[in-house]
Amino acid sequence: MRQLSSLCLLAGILIPVAWQGAARAEPKYTQHPPHAGRTETIVVYLDPRFADGDRGDIVSAIDEWNVALNGVMKFEAVPLPPAAERNRRAWVIMRGAGKEGVSEVGRTERSVGTLQPMPMGGGVLLVLDGALKPSADRPLTLRDVMMRELGHLAGLRHTTQTELLSGQYLLGDKSCVTRATAAAIATLRDVPVESLNWCTTS
């Protein structure tokens, strides 16, 4: 089984994570008509240093979020361009090295980050190798981590949502965009909750 360990830094907040490959059922989502109003696009740059498998996990989480967002918002993943060509409001998901993490108010795990936008918008989500050793009783995957952190990029906080962005990471098919998560997004965007989709298997 593939085993990995990493640490994330979301806009200046360290997020230690450890994961190992684990079987999961693909969550099923509602299929509401696409949102007919304006779509807010969030550009996400991917560091080319990610291994293919890790990049696939990140893109998989982005794709799943886009299914849930249903046109209300959209994550657009693109390769990391030279610094001079970057959208200053984009988010950058990068690799780095590091071991230490921090505790955070609202979290029961020493592994959470709160969104802290940069002055002009956007920020950095830094994935650091070697933060924690994989744990057999905590089969956290990179996809699980990204499902949570993309929620922060969409504007959710720990205090506005009690499932996907609760005090602990959710794993496998449980780490999907629930109706409660969709409702929190709908409130932020001032749209009916039925403008979004949510998983029906959690």
Coordinates of C-alpha atoms in Angstrom, one line a residue:
M1 CA 0.0 0.0 0.0
R2 CA 1.3 3.4 -0.9
Q3 CA 2.2 5.4 2.2
L4 CA 2.8 9.1 2.4
S5 CA 3.1 11.8 5.0
S6 CA 2.9 15.6 4.6
L7 CA 2.3 18.9 6.2
C8 CA 0.2 21.7 4.7
L9 CA 0.5 25.4 5.2
L10 CA -2.6 27.3 4.3
A11 CA -1.9 31.0 3.9
G12 CA 0.6 31.0 6.7
I13 CA -1.0 28.3 8.9
L14 CA 0.8 24.9 9.2
I15 CA -1.4 21.9 8.7
P16 CA 0.4 18.6 9.5
V17 CA -1.1 15.6 7.9
A18 CA -0.2 11.9 7.4
W19 CA -1.9 9.6 5.0
Q20 CA -1.8 6.2 3.4
G21 CA -3.7 4.8 0.5
A22 CA -7.1 3.5 1.5
A23 CA -10.0 2.1 -0.4
R24 CA -13.0 4.4 -0.6
A25 CA -16.4 4.5 -2.2
E26 CA -17.0 7.3 -4.7
P27 CA -19.6 9.6 -3.1
K28 CA -22.8 10.0 -5.1
Y29 CA -24.0 13.6 -5.6
T30 CA -27.4 15.2 -6.3
Q31 CA -27.8 16.4 -9.8
H32 CA -29.5 19.8 -9.7
P33 CA -29.7 22.0 -12.8
P34 CA -26.5 24.1 -13.2
H35 CA -26.5 27.5 -11.6
A36 CA -27.8 30.0 -14.1
G37 CA -26.2 33.1 -12.5
R38 CA -22.7 34.4 -12.4
T39 CA -19.9 31.9 -11.7
E40 CA -16.9 33.0 -9.5
T41 CA -13.8 31.3 -10.7
I42 CA -11.0 30.6 -8.2
V43 CA -7.7 29.9 -10.0
V44 CA -5.5 27.3 -8.4
Y45 CA -1.9 26.9 -9.5
L46 CA -0.3 23.4 -9.1
D47 CA 3.3 23.0 -8.3
P48 CA 5.0 20.8 -11.0
R49 CA 7.0 19.1 -8.3
F50 CA 4.1 17.0 -7.2
A51 CA 4.3 13.4 -8.2
D52 CA 1.7 12.3 -10.7
G53 CA -0.3 10.4 -8.0
D54 CA -0.4 13.3 -5.6
R55 CA -1.4 15.7 -8.4
G56 CA -4.1 13.3 -9.3
D57 CA -5.5 13.3 -5.7
I58 CA -5.5 17.1 -5.7
V59 CA -7.2 17.3 -9.1
S60 CA -9.7 14.7 -8.0
A61 CA -10.7 16.8 -5.0
I62 CA -11.0 19.9 -7.2
D63 CA -13.2 18.0 -9.6
E64 CA -15.4 16.8 -6.8
W65 CA -15.8 20.3 -5.4
N66 CA -16.7 21.6 -8.8
V67 CA -19.5 19.0 -9.0
A68 CA -20.8 20.3 -5.7
L69 CA -20.4 24.0 -6.6
N70 CA -22.5 23.4 -9.7
G71 CA -21.5 26.7 -11.4
V72 CA -22.0 28.9 -8.3
M73 CA -18.2 28.9 -8.0
K74 CA -15.5 27.0 -9.8
F75 CA -12.0 25.9 -9.1
E76 CA -9.8 26.1 -12.1
A77 CA -6.5 24.1 -11.7
V78 CA -3.7 25.2 -14.0
P79 CA 0.1 24.6 -14.0
L80 CA 2.2 27.1 -12.0
P81 CA 3.3 29.9 -14.3
P82 CA 6.4 32.1 -13.8
A83 CA 5.9 34.6 -11.0
A84 CA 5.5 37.5 -13.3
E85 CA 2.6 35.8 -15.1
R86 CA 0.6 34.8 -12.1
N87 CA -2.9 36.0 -11.2
R88 CA -2.4 37.8 -7.9
R89 CA -5.8 36.6 -6.7
A90 CA -5.0 32.9 -7.4
W91 CA -4.1 30.2 -4.9
V92 CA -0.9 28.3 -5.2
I93 CA -0.6 24.7 -4.0
M94 CA 3.1 24.0 -3.6
R95 CA 5.4 21.4 -2.2
G96 CA 7.9 22.2 0.5
A97 CA 10.0 20.7 3.4
G98 CA 9.1 20.8 7.0
K99 CA 8.0 18.8 10.1
E100 CA 6.3 21.0 12.7
G101 CA 2.7 21.9 12.9
V102 CA 0.5 24.0 15.1
S103 CA -2.7 23.6 17.2
E104 CA -5.6 25.9 16.3
V105 CA -8.8 27.1 18.0
G106 CA -11.7 25.1 16.8
R107 CA -9.7 22.0 16.0
T108 CA -9.4 18.8 18.1
E109 CA -6.4 17.7 15.9
R110 CA -3.0 19.3 15.7
S111 CA -3.5 19.6 11.9
V112 CA -5.9 22.4 10.9
G113 CA -5.5 25.7 9.1
T114 CA -7.8 28.7 8.9
L115 CA -8.0 30.7 5.7
Q116 CA -6.0 33.9 5.8
P117 CA -6.3 35.7 2.5
M118 CA -3.3 37.7 1.1
P119 CA -3.9 41.5 0.9
M120 CA -4.7 41.3 -2.8
G121 CA -6.6 38.0 -2.6
G122 CA -5.4 34.4 -3.0
G123 CA -2.7 32.8 -1.0
V124 CA -0.5 29.7 -0.7
L125 CA -1.4 26.1 0.3
L126 CA 2.0 24.5 1.0
V127 CA 2.2 20.7 1.2
L128 CA 5.3 19.7 3.3
D129 CA 6.7 16.2 3.3
G130 CA 7.5 14.2 6.4
A131 CA 5.3 16.0 8.9
L132 CA 3.9 12.8 10.6
K133 CA 4.4 9.1 10.2
P134 CA 1.5 7.3 8.6
S135 CA -0.9 5.8 11.2
A136 CA -2.8 2.5 10.6
D137 CA -5.7 3.9 12.7
R138 CA -5.8 7.2 10.8
P139 CA -5.8 6.5 7.1
L140 CA -5.9 10.1 6.0
T141 CA -5.4 10.6 2.3
L142 CA -4.2 13.7 0.4
R143 CA -7.7 13.8 -1.2
D144 CA -9.3 14.0 2.3
V145 CA -7.0 16.9 3.2
M146 CA -7.7 18.7 0.0
M147 CA -11.5 18.3 0.3
R148 CA -11.2 20.2 3.6
E149 CA -8.8 22.9 2.5
L150 CA -10.6 23.6 -0.7
G151 CA -13.6 24.4 1.5
H152 CA -11.5 27.1 3.1
L153 CA -10.6 28.5 -0.3
A154 CA -14.3 28.7 -1.1
G155 CA -14.8 30.8 2.0
L156 CA -15.8 28.4 4.8
R157 CA -14.5 28.6 8.3
H158 CA -14.5 26.1 11.1
T159 CA -17.2 28.1 12.9
T160 CA -19.6 28.2 10.0
Q161 CA -19.8 24.5 9.2
T162 CA -19.7 21.5 11.5
E163 CA -19.1 18.5 9.3
L164 CA -16.5 18.7 6.5
L165 CA -14.8 21.6 8.3
S166 CA -15.2 20.3 11.8
G167 CA -12.6 19.7 14.5
Q168 CA -11.2 16.6 12.8
Y169 CA -10.5 15.5 9.2
L170 CA -13.2 13.2 7.7
L171 CA -11.9 10.2 5.8
G172 CA -12.8 8.5 2.5
D173 CA -16.3 8.8 1.3
K174 CA -17.2 10.8 4.4
S175 CA -15.0 13.7 3.3
C176 CA -17.5 14.8 0.7
V177 CA -19.5 18.0 0.4
T178 CA -22.5 17.4 2.6
R179 CA -25.8 19.3 2.4
A180 CA -24.7 21.3 5.5
T181 CA -21.5 22.3 3.6
A182 CA -23.5 23.2 0.5
A183 CA -25.9 25.2 2.7
A184 CA -23.0 27.2 4.2
I185 CA -21.7 28.0 0.6
A186 CA -25.2 28.9 -0.4
T187 CA -25.5 31.4 2.5
L188 CA -22.1 32.9 1.6
R189 CA -23.1 33.3 -2.0
D190 CA -26.7 34.3 -1.3
V191 CA -28.2 31.6 -3.5
P192 CA -30.7 28.8 -2.8
V193 CA -29.0 25.6 -1.5
E194 CA -30.5 23.8 -4.5
S195 CA -28.2 25.8 -6.7
L196 CA -25.5 23.4 -5.4
N197 CA -25.1 19.7 -5.2
W198 CA -24.2 17.6 -2.2
C199 CA -23.2 14.0 -1.5
T200 CA -25.9 11.5 -0.6
T201 CA -23.7 8.7 0.8
S202 CA -22.4 10.3 4.0

